[in-house]
PDB file of C-alpha atoms in Angstrom:
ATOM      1  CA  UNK A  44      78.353  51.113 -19.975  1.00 58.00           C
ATOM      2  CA  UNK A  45      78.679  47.627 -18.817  1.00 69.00           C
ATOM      3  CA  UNK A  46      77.047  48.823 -15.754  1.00 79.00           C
ATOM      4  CA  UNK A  47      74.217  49.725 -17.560  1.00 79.00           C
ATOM      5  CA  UNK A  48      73.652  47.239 -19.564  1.00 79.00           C
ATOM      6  CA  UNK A  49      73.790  44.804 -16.445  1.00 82.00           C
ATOM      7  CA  UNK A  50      71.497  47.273 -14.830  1.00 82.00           C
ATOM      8  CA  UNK A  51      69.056  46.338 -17.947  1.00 88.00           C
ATOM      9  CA  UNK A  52      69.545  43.086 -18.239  1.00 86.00           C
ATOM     10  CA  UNK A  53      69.439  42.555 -14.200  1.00 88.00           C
ATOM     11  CA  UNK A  54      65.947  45.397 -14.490  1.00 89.00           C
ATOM     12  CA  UNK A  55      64.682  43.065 -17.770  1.00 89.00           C
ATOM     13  CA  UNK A  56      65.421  39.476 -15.469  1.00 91.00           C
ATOM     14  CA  UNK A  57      63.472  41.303 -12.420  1.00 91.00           C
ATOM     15  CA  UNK A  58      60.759  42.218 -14.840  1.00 92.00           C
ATOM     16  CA  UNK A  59      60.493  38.680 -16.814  1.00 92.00           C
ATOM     17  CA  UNK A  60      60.487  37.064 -13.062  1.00 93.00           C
ATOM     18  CA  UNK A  61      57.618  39.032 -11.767  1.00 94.00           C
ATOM     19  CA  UNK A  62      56.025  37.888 -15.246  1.00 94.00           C
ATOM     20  CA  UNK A  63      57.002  34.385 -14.051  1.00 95.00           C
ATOM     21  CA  UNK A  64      55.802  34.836 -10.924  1.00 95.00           C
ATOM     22  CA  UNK A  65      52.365  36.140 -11.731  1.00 95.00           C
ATOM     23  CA  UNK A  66      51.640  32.978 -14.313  1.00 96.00           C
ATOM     24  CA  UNK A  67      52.527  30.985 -11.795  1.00 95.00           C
ATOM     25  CA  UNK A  68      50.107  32.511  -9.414  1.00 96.00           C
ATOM     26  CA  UNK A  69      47.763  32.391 -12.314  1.00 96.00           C
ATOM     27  CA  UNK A  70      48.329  29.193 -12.927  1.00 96.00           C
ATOM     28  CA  UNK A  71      47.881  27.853  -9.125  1.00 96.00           C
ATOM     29  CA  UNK A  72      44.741  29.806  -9.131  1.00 96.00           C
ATOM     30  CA  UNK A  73      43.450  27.910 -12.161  1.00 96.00           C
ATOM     31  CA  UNK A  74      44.173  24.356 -11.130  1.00 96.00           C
ATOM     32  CA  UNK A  75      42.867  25.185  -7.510  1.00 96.00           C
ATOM     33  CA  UNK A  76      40.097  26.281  -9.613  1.00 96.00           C
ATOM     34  CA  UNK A  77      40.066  23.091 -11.363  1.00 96.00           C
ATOM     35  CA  UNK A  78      40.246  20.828  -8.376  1.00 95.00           C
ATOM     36  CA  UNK A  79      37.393  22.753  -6.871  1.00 95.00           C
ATOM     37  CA  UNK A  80      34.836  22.304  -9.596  1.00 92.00           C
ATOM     38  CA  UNK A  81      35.861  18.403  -9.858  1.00 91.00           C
ATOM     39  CA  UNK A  82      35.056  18.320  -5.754  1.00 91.00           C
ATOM     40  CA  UNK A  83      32.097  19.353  -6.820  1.00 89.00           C
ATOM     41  CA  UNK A  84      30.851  17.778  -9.012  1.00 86.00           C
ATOM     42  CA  UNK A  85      32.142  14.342  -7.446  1.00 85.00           C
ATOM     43  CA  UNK A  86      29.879  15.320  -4.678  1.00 87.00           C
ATOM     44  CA  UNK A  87      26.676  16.469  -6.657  1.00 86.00           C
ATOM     45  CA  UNK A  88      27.038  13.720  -9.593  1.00 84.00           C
ATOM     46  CA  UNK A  89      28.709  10.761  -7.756  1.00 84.00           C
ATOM     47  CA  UNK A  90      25.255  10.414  -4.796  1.00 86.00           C
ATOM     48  CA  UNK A  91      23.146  10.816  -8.254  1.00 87.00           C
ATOM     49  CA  UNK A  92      25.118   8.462 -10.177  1.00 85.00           C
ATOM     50  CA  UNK A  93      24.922   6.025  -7.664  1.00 87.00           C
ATOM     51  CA  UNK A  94      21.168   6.068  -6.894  1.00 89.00           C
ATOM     52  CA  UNK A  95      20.822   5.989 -10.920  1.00 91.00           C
ATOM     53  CA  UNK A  96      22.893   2.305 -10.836  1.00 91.00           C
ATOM     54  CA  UNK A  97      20.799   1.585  -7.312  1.00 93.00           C
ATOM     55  CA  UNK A  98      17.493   1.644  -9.366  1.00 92.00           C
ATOM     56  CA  UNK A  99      18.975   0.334 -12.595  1.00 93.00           C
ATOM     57  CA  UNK A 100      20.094  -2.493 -10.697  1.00 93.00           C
ATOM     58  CA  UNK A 101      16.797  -2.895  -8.742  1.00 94.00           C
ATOM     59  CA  UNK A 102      14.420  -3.119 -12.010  1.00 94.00           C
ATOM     60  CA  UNK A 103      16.763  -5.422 -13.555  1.00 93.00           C
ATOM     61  CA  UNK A 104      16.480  -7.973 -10.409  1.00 94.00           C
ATOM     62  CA  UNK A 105      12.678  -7.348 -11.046  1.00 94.00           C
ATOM     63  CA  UNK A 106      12.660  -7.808 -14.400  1.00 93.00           C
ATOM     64  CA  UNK A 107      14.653 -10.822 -14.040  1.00 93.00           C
ATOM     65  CA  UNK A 108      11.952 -12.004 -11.501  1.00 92.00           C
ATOM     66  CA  UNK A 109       9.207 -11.289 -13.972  1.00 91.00           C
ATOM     67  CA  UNK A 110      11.185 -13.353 -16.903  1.00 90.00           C
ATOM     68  CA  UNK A 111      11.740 -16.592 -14.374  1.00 89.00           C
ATOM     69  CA  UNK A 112       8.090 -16.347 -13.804  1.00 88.00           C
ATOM     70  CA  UNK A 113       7.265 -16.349 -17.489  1.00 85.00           C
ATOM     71  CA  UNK A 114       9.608 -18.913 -18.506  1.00 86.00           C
ATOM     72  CA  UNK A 115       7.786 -21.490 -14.943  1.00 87.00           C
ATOM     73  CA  UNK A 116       4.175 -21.144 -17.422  1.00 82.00           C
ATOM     74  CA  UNK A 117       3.209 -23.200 -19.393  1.00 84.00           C
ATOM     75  CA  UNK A 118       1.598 -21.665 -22.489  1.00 83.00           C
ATOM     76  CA  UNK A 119       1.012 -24.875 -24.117  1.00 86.00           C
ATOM     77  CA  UNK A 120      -1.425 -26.474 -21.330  1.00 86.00           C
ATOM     78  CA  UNK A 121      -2.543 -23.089 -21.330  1.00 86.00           C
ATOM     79  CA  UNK A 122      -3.476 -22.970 -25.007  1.00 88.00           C
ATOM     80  CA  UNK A 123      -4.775 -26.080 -24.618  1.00 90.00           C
ATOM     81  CA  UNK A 124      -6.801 -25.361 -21.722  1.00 89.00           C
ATOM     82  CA  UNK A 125      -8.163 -22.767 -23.423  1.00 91.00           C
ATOM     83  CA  UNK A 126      -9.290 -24.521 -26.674  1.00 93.00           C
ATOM     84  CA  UNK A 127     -10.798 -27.077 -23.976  1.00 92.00           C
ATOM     85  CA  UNK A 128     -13.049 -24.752 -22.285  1.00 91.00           C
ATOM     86  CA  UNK A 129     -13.973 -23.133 -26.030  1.00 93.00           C
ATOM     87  CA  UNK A 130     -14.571 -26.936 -27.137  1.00 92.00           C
ATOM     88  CA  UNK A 131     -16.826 -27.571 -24.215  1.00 91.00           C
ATOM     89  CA  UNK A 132     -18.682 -24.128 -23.962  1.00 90.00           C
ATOM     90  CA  UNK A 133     -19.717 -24.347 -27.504  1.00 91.00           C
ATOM     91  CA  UNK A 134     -20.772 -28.121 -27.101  1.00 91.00           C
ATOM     92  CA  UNK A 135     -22.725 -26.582 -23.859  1.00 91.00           C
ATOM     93  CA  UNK A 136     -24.339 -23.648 -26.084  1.00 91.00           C
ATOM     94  CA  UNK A 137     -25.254 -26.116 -28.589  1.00 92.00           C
ATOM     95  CA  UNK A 138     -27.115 -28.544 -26.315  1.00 91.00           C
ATOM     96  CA  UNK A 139     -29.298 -25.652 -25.098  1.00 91.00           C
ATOM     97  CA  UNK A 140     -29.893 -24.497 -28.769  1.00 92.00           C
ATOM     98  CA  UNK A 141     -31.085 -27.764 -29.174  1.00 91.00           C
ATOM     99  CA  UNK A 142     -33.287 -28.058 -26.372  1.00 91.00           C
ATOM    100  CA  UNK A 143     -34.890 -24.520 -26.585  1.00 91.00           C
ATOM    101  CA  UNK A 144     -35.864 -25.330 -30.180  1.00 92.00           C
ATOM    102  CA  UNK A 145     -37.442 -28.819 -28.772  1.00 90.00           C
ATOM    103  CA  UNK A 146     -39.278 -26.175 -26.355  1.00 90.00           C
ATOM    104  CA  UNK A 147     -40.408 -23.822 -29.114  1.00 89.00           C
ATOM    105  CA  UNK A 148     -41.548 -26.616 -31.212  1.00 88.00           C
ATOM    106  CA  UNK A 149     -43.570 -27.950 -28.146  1.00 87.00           C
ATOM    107  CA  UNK A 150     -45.039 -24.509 -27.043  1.00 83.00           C
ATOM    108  CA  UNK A 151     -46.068 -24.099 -31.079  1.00 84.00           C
ATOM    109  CA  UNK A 152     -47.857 -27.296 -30.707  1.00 84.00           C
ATOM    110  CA  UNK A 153     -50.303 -26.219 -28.031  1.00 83.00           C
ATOM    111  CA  UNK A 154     -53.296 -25.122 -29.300  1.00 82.00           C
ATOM    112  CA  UNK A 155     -53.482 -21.952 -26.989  1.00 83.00           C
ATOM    113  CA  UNK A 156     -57.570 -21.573 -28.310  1.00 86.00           C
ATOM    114  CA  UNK A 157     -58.741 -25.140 -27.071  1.00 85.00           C
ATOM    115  CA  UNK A 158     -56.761 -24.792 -24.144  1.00 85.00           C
ATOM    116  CA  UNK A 159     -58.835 -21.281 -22.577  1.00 88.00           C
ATOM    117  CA  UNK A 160     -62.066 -22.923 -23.780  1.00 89.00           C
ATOM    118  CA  UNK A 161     -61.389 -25.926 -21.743  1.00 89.00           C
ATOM    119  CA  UNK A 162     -60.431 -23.633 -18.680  1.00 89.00           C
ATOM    120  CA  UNK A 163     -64.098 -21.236 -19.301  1.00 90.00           C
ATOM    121  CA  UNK A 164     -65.686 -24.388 -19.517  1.00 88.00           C
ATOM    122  CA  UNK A 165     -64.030 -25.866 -15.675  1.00 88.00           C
ATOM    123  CA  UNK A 166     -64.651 -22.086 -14.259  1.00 88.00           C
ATOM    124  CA  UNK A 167     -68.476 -22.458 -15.361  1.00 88.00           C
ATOM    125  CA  UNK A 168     -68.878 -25.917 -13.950  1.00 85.00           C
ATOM    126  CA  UNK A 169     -66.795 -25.296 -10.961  1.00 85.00           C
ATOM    127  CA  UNK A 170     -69.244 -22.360  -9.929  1.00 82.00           C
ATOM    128  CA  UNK A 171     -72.567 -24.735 -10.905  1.00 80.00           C
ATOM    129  CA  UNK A 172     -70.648 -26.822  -8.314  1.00 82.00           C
ATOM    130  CA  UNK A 173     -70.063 -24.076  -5.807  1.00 80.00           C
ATOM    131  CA  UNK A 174     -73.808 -23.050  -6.006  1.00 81.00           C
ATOM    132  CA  UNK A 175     -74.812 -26.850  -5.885  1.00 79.00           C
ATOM    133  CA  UNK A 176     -73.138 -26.842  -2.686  1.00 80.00           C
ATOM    134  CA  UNK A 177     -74.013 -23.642  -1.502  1.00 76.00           C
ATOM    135  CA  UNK A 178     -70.927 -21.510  -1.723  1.00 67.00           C
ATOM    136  CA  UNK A 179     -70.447 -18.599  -3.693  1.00 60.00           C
ATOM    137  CA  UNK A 180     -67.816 -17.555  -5.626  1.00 52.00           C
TER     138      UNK A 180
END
């Protein structure tokens, strides 16, 4: 009976091992598994990653550029420059007011009437003139 029950326990130890053996395999085959998908992704996400950081890093050197050249102007002259040329353009736009009301006034002062009767009356003696000297108009 002992030899049986060595025979079981010996058939039971076979069996368990060839349980063993197939987690194992399983096992191998999922960390192969495992290293496999992190090759790949190292290789599709790491070329990615790295041109992400290359143009991160490029628009932060240009945005750095762009904040040096803000901080070299000088808003204040620049205000001032502006309120300058306002100043002066509406100094400019009031001296022409002026003067094209001086014109106004002076146009409104000819008298338009006198001034065509004056220029009928040099038309009719320039042609007694022109027939006094023999040419025709």
């Amino acid at each position: 009976m002992e030899t049986k029950q060595t025979q079981t326990a010996e058939e039971l130890q076979a069996k368990l091992l060839r349980k063993m053996h197939s987690m194992d395999l399983i096992r191998t085959a999922a960390c192969v598994l495992v290293a496999v998908v992190v090759l790949v992704s190292a290789v599709v996400v790491l070329p990615r990653a790295n041109s992400i950081l290359t143009n991160a890093d490029n628009t932060v050197n240009e945005l750095s550029a762009v904040v040096d050249e803000l901080q070299q102007v000088d808003f204040v002259a620049m205000s001032e420059g502006i309120t300058e040329l306002t100043r002066v353009g509406s100094e400019s736009l009031t001296g022409a007011t002026v003067e094209l009301i001086k014109t106004m006034q002076q146009l409104q002062s000819i008298d338009f009437e006198a001034l065509s009767e004056s220029i009928e009356n040099l038309n009719t003696v320039s042609d007694g003139m022109a027939k006094l000297f023999g040419k025709k108009r």
